[in-house]
Short mmCIF file of C-alpha atoms in Angstrom, two decimals:
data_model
loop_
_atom_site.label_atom_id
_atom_site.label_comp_id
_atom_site.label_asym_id
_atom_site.label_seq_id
_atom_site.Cartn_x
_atom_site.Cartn_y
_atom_site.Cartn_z
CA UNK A 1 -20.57 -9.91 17.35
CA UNK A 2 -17.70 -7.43 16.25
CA UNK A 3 -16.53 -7.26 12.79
CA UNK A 4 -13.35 -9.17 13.22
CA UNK A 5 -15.37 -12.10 14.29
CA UNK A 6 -17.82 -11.56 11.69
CA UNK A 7 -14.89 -11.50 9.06
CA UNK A 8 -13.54 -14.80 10.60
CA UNK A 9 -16.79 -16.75 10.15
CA UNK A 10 -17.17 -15.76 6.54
CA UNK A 11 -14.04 -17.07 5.98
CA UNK A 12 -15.60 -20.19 6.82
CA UNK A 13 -18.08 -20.26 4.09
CA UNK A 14 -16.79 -21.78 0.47
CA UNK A 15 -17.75 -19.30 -2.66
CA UNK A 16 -18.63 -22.16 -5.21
CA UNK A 17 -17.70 -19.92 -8.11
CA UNK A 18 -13.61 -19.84 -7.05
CA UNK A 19 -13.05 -22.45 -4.51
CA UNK A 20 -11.75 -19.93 -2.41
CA UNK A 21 -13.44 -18.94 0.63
CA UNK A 22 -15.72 -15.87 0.87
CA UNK A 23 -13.44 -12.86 1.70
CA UNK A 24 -10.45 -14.26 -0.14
CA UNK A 25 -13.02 -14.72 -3.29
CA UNK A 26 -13.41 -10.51 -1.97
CA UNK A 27 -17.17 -10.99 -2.09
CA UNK A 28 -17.73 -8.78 0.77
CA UNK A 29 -18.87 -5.22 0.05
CA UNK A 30 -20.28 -4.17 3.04
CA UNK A 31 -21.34 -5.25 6.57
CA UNK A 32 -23.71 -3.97 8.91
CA UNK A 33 -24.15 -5.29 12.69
CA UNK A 34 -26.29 -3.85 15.50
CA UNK A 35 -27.85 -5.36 18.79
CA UNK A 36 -30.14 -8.13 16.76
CA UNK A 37 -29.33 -8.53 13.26
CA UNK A 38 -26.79 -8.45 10.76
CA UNK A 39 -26.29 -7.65 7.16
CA UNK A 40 -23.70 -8.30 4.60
CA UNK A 41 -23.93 -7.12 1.38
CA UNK A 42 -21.93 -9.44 -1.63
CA UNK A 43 -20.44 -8.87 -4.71
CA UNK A 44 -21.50 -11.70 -7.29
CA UNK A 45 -21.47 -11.80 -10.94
CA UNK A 46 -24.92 -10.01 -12.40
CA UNK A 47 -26.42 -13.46 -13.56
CA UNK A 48 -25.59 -15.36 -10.66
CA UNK A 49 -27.75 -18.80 -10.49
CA UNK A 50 -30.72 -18.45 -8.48
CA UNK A 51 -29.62 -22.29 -6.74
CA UNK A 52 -25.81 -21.10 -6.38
CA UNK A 53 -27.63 -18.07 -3.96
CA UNK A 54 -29.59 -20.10 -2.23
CA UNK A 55 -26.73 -22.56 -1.75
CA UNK A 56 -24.72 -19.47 0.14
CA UNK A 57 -27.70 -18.33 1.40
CA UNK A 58 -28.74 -21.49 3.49
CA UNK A 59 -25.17 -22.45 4.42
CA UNK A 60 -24.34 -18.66 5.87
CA UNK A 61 -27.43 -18.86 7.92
CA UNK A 62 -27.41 -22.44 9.01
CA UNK A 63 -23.54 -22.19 10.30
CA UNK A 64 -24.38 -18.68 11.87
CA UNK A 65 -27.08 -20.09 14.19
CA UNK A 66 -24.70 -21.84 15.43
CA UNK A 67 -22.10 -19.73 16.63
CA UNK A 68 -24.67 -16.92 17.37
CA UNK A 69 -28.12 -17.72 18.15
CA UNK A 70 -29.38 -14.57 19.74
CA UNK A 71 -28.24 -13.13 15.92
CA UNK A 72 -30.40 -12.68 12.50
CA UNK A 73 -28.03 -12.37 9.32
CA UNK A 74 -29.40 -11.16 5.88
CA UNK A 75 -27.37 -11.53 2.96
CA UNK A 76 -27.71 -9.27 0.18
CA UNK A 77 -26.25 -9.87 -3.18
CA UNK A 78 -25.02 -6.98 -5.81
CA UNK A 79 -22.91 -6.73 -8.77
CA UNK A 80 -19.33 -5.72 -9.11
CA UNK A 81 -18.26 -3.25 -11.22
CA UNK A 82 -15.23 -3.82 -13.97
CA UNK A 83 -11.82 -4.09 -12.03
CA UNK A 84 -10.96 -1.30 -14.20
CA UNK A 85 -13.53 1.05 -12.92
CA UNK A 86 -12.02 1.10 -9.40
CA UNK A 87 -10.59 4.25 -7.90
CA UNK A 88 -7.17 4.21 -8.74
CA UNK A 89 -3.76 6.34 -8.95
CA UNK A 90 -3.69 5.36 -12.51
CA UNK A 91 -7.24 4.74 -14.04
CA UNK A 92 -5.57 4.35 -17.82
CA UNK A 93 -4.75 1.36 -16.34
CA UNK A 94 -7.11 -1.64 -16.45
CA UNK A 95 -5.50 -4.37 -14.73
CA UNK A 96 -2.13 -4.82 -12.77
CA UNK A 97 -0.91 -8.27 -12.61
CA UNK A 98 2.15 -8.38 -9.76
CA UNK A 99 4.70 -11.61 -10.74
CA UNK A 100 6.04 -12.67 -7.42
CA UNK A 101 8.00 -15.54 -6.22
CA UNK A 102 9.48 -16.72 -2.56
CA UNK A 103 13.12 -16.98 -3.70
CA UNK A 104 15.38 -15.68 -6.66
CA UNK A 105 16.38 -17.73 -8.80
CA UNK A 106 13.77 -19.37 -10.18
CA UNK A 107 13.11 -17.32 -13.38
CA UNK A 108 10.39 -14.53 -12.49
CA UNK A 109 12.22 -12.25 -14.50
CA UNK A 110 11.99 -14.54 -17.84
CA UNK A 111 8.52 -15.08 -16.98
CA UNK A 112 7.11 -11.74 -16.48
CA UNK A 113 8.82 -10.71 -19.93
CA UNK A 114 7.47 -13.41 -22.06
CA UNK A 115 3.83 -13.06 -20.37
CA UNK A 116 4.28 -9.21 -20.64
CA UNK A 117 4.77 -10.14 -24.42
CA UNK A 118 2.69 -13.06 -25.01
CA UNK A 119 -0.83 -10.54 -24.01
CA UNK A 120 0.18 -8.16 -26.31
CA UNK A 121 0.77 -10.90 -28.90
CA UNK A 122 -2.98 -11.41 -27.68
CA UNK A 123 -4.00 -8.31 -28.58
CA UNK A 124 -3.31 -6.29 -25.47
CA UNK A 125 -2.11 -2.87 -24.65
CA UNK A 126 0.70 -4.04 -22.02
CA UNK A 127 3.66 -2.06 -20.19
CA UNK A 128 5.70 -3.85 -17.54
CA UNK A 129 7.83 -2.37 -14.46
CA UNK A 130 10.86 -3.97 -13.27
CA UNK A 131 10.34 -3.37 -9.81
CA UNK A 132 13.27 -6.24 -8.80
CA UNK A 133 15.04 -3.25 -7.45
CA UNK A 134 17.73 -5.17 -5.65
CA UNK A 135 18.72 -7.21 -9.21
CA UNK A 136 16.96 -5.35 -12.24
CA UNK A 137 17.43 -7.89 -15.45
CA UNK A 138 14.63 -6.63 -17.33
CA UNK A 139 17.03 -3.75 -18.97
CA UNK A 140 19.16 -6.48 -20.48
CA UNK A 141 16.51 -9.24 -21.25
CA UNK A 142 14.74 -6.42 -23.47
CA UNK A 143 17.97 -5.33 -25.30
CA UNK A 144 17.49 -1.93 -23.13
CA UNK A 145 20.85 -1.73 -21.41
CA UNK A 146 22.60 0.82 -21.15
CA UNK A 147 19.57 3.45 -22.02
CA UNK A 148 18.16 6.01 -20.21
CA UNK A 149 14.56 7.69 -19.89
CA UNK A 150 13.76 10.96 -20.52
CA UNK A 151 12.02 13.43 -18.27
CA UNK A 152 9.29 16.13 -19.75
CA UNK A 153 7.35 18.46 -18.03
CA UNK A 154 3.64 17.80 -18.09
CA UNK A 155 1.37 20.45 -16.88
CA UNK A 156 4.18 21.76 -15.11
CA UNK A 157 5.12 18.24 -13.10
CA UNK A 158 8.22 16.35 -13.89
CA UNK A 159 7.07 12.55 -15.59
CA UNK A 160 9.21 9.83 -16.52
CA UNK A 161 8.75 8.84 -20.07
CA UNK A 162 9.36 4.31 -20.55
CA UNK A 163 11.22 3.41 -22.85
CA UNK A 164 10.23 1.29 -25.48
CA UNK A 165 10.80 -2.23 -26.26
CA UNK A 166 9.10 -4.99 -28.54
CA UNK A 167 5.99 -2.33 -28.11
CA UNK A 168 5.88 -2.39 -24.68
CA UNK A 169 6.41 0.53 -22.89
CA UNK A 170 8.97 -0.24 -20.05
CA UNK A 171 10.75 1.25 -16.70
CA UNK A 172 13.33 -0.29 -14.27
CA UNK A 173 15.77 1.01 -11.75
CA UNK A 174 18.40 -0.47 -14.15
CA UNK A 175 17.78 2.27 -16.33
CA UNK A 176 18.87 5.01 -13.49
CA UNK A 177 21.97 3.13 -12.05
CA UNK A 178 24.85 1.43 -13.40
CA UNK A 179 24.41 -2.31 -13.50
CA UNK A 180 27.68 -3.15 -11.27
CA UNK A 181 26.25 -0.53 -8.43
CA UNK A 182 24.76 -1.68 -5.47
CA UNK A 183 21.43 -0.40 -4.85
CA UNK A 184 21.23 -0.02 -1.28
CA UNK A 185 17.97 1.53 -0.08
CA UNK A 186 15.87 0.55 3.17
CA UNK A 187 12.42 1.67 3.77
CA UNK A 188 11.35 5.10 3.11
CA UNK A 189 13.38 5.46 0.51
CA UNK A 190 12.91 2.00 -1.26
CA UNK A 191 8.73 2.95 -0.83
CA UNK A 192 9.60 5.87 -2.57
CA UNK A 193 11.44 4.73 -5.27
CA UNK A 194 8.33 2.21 -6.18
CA UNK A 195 5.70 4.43 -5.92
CA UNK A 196 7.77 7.08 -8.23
CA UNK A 197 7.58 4.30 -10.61
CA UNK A 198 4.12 4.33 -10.52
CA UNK A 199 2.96 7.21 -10.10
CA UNK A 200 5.79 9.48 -11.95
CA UNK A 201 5.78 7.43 -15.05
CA UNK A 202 3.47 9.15 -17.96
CA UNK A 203 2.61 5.22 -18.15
CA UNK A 204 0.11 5.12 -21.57
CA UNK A 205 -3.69 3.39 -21.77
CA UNK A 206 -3.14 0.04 -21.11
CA UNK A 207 -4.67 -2.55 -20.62
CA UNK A 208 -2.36 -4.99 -18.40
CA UNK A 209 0.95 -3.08 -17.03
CA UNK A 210 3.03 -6.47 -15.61
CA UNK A 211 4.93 -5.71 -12.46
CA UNK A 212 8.09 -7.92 -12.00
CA UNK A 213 8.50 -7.77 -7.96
CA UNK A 214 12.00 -9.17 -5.98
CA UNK A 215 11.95 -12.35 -4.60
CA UNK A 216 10.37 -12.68 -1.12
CA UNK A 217 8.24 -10.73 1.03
CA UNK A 218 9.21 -6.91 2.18
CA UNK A 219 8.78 -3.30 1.47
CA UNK A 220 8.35 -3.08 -2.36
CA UNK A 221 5.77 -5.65 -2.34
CA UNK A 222 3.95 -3.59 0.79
CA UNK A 223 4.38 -0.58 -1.23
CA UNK A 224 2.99 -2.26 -4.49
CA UNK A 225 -0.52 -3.13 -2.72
CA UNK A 226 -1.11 0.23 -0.43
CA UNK A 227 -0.19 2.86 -4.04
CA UNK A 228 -2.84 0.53 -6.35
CA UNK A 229 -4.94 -1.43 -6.69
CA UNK A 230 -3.76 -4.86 -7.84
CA UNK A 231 -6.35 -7.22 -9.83
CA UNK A 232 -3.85 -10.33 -9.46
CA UNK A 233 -0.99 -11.78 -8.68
CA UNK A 234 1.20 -15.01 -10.34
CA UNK A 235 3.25 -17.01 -7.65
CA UNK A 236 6.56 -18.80 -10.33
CA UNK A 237 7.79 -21.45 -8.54
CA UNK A 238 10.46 -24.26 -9.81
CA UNK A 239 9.18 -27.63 -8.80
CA UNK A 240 11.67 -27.93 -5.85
CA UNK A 241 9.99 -28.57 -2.40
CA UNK A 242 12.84 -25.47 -1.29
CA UNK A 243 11.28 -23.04 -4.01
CA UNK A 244 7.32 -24.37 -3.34
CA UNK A 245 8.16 -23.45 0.76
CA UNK A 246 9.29 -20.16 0.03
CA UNK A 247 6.31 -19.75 -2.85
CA UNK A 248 4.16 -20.01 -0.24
CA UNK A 249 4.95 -17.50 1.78
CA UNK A 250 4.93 -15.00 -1.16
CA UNK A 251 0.96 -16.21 -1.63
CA UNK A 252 0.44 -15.63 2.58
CA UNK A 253 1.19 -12.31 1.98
CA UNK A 254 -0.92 -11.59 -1.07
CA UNK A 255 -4.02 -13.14 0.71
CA UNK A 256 -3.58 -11.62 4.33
CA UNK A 257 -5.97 -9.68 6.23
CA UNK A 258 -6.77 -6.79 4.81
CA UNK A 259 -4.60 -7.23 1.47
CA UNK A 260 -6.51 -9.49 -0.09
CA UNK A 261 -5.04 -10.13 -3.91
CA UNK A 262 -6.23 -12.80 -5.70
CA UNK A 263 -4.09 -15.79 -6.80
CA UNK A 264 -4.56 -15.66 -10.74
CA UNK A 265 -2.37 -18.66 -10.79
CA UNK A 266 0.68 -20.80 -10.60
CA UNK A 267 3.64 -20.73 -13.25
CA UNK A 268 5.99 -24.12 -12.46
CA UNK A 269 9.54 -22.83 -14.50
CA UNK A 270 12.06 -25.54 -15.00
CA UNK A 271 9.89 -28.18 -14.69
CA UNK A 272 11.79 -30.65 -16.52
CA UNK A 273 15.16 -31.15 -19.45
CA UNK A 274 14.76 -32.64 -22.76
CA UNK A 275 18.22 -33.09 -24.41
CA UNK A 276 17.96 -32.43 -27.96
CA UNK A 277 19.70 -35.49 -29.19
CA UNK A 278 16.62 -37.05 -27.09
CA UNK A 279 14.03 -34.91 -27.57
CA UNK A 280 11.43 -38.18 -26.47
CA UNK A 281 13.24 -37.90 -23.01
CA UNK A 282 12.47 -35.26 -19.51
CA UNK A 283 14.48 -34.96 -17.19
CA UNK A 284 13.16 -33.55 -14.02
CA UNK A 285 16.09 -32.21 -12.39
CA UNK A 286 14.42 -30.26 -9.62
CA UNK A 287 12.00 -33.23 -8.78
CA UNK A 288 7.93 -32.95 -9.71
CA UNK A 289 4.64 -31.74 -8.91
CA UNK A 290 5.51 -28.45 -7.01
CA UNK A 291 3.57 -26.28 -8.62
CA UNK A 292 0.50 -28.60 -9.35
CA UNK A 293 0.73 -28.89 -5.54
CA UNK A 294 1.35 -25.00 -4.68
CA UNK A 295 -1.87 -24.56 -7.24
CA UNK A 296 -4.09 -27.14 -4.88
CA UNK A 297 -2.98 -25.18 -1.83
CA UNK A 298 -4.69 -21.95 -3.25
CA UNK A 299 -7.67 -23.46 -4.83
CA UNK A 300 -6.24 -21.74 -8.03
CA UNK A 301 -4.52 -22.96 -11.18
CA UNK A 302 -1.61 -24.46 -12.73
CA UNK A 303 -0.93 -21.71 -15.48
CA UNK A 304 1.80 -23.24 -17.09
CA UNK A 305 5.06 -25.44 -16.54
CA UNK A 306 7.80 -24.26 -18.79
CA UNK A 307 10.59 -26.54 -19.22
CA UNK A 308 14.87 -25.98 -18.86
CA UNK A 309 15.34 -24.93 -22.55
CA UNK A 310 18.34 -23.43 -23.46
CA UNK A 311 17.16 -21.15 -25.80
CA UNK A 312 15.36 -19.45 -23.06
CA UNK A 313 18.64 -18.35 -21.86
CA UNK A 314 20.62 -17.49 -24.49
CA UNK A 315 17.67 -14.85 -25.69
CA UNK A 316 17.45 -13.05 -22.40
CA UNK A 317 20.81 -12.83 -22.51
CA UNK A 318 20.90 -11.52 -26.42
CA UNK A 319 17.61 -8.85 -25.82
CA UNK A 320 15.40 -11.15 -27.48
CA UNK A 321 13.20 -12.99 -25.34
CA UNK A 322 12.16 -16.55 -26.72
CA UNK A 323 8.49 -15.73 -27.35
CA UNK A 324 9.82 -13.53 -29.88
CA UNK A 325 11.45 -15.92 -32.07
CA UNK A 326 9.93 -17.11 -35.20
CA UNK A 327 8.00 -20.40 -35.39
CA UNK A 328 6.15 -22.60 -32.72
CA UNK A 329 9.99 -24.20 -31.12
CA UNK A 330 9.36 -25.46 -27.90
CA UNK A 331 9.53 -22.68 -25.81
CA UNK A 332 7.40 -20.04 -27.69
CA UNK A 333 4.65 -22.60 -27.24
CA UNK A 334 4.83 -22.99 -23.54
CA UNK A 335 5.25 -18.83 -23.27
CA UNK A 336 2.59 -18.67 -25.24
CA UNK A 337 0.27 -20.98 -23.71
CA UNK A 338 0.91 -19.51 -20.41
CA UNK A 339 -0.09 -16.08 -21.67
CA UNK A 340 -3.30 -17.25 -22.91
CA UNK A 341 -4.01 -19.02 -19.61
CA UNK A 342 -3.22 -15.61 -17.37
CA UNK A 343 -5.48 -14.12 -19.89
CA UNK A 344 -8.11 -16.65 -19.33
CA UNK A 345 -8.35 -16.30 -15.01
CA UNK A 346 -7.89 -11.88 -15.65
CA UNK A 347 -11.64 -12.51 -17.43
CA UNK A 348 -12.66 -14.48 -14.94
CA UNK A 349 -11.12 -12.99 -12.10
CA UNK A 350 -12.93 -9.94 -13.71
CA UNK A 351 -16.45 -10.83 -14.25
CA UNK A 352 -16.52 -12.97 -10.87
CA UNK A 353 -14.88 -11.14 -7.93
CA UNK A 354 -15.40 -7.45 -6.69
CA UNK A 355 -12.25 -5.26 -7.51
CA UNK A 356 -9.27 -5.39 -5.37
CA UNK A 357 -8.71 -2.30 -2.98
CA UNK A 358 -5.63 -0.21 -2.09
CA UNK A 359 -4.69 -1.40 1.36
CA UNK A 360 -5.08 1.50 3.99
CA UNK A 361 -2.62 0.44 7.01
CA UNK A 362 -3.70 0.85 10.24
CA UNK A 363 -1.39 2.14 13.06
#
């Protein structure tokens, strides 16, 4: 029995806390195997139910038998410690929540604001990077255009101080180029831009820093999970079948092998068009049920579905996003709501699953 193979049969085995198998659900903490026996140590929550063990316990054992029967398996079950905790480039963080989606277009941008907002309207200490380095919007959707950082010397190394909006403390590429120039970097240089962001920012205590990634799958979002740890990720989708395909492959790549980011949730954006004149009436313009159906695939949940409001557009383009406006109009409701379901799966994802890992690539 090698480890690979080992790894492969627990992925058989359904956690019954998250739905999600057992090394997606990152329950395994260590594993053992010599000639005879096996052992695998799990992370659980510290009052797990003495029947939900059992349950694993008998099912893990029963299905091994079966695939090797000259093999003993023990499981042994211990606590995880607060994401927070973890090892970590920057421990003043708590939690790092990565916004992704599988195409542009679809309002990531808009979301990752308002949610960046919406937790600190909840109480939180929050910061969010615009790490879209290809198409930066945050600047402008923040009324930041235009300005520039500063750099101060602390303890002799150069740090990039965020700017400030709304009390959040904030950094994008947009604030280092022109918005008209091309930002053309490839590799290296485009993992080095990201992890300066990270690591070069004098980013404050906080205790949620949002991370608004490009659309798709490539070297910012590899980057993002091998320079920290990341607790979570949100997949926005629209509820076009096009957007949903492309979602997915955003997800793949935060639940591969050796990655291994939990799925906080789904955000459906534009799910529907209610004319004001007939405010009883939705239109669904990009059809129905994508995201609903994206959440099923991931055994997660359906954080929110914001609707086509105009409103929404007109304040990222004015610097004041729409959570910010006064009174509960349509909008601020649905931003709102969505915050305090992200906030919702962070506790859980918290309490219930071991702490994600940097990823260590292999050659």
């Amino acid at each position: 029995m090698t480890r690979e193979g080992l790894l492969q049969f627990l992925g058989t085995i359904i956690d019954p806390l998250t739905g999600q198998n057992l090394v997606l659900a990152n329950r395994i903490q260590d594993i053992k195997i010599d000639d005879q026996r096996v052992q695998v140590m799990l992370f659980f929550p510290p009052k797990l139910d003495s029947n939900i063990k059992s349950e694993i316990n008998f099912k893990v054992i029963e299905e091994f038998a079966k695939i090797a029967p000259g093999l003993s398996i023990d499981l042994h079950f211990g606590n995880p410690e607060p994401a927070h905790k973890k090892s970590s480039n920057l421990p003043q963080i708590k939690n790092i929540i990565a916004v992704a989606s599988g195409k542009g277009g679809v309002g990531k941008s808009t979301i990752s604001v308002n949610l960046a907002l919406g937790l600190k309207q909840a109480g939180l200490k929050v910061g969010i990077l615009d790490a879209d380095l290809y198409g930066p919007s945050i600047p402008i959707m923040l009324g930041l255009k235009g300005k520039r950082p500063e750099v101060k010397q602390v303890y002799g190394v150069n740090k990039i101080i965020p700017l400030q909006a709304y009390g959040l403390p904030v950094m994008s590429i947009g604030f280092v180029v022109e918005p008209e120039q091309a930002v053309v970097l490839r590799g290296p240089r485009l993992a080095g831009v990201m992890k300066q962001f990270l690591e070069d920012c004098l980013w404050p205590e906080l205790d949620v820093l949002v991370i608004d990634l490009p659309p798709g799958t490539g070297d910012i979002q590899l980057t993002l999970v091998q320079t920290v740890p990341v607790t979570g990720a949100i997949i926005v989708t629209t509820p076009q079948q096009v957007s949903v395909a492309d979602a997915i492959k955003a997800a793949n790549m935060f639940q591969m092998d050796g990655i291994g980011v939990p799925i906080l949730g789904i955000v459906e954006n534009m799910s529907w068009f209610t004319p004001a004149e007939l405010p009883d009436k939705k239109y669904e313009i990009f059809g129905k049920g994508g995201g609903q159906h994206l959440a099923g695939l991931y055994h997660t949940v359906l954080l929110q579905q914001i609707p086509l409001v105009l409103s929404v557009r007109a304040g990222g383009d004015e610097g004041r996003p729409s959570i910010m406006d006064e009174g509960e109009n349509d909008s601020t409701k649905y931003f709102k709501s969505m915050a305090a379901n992200v906030l919702d799966q962070l506790n859980l994802r918290n309490e219930n699953m071991a702490p994600t890992q940097k990823v260590v690539m292999k050659n």
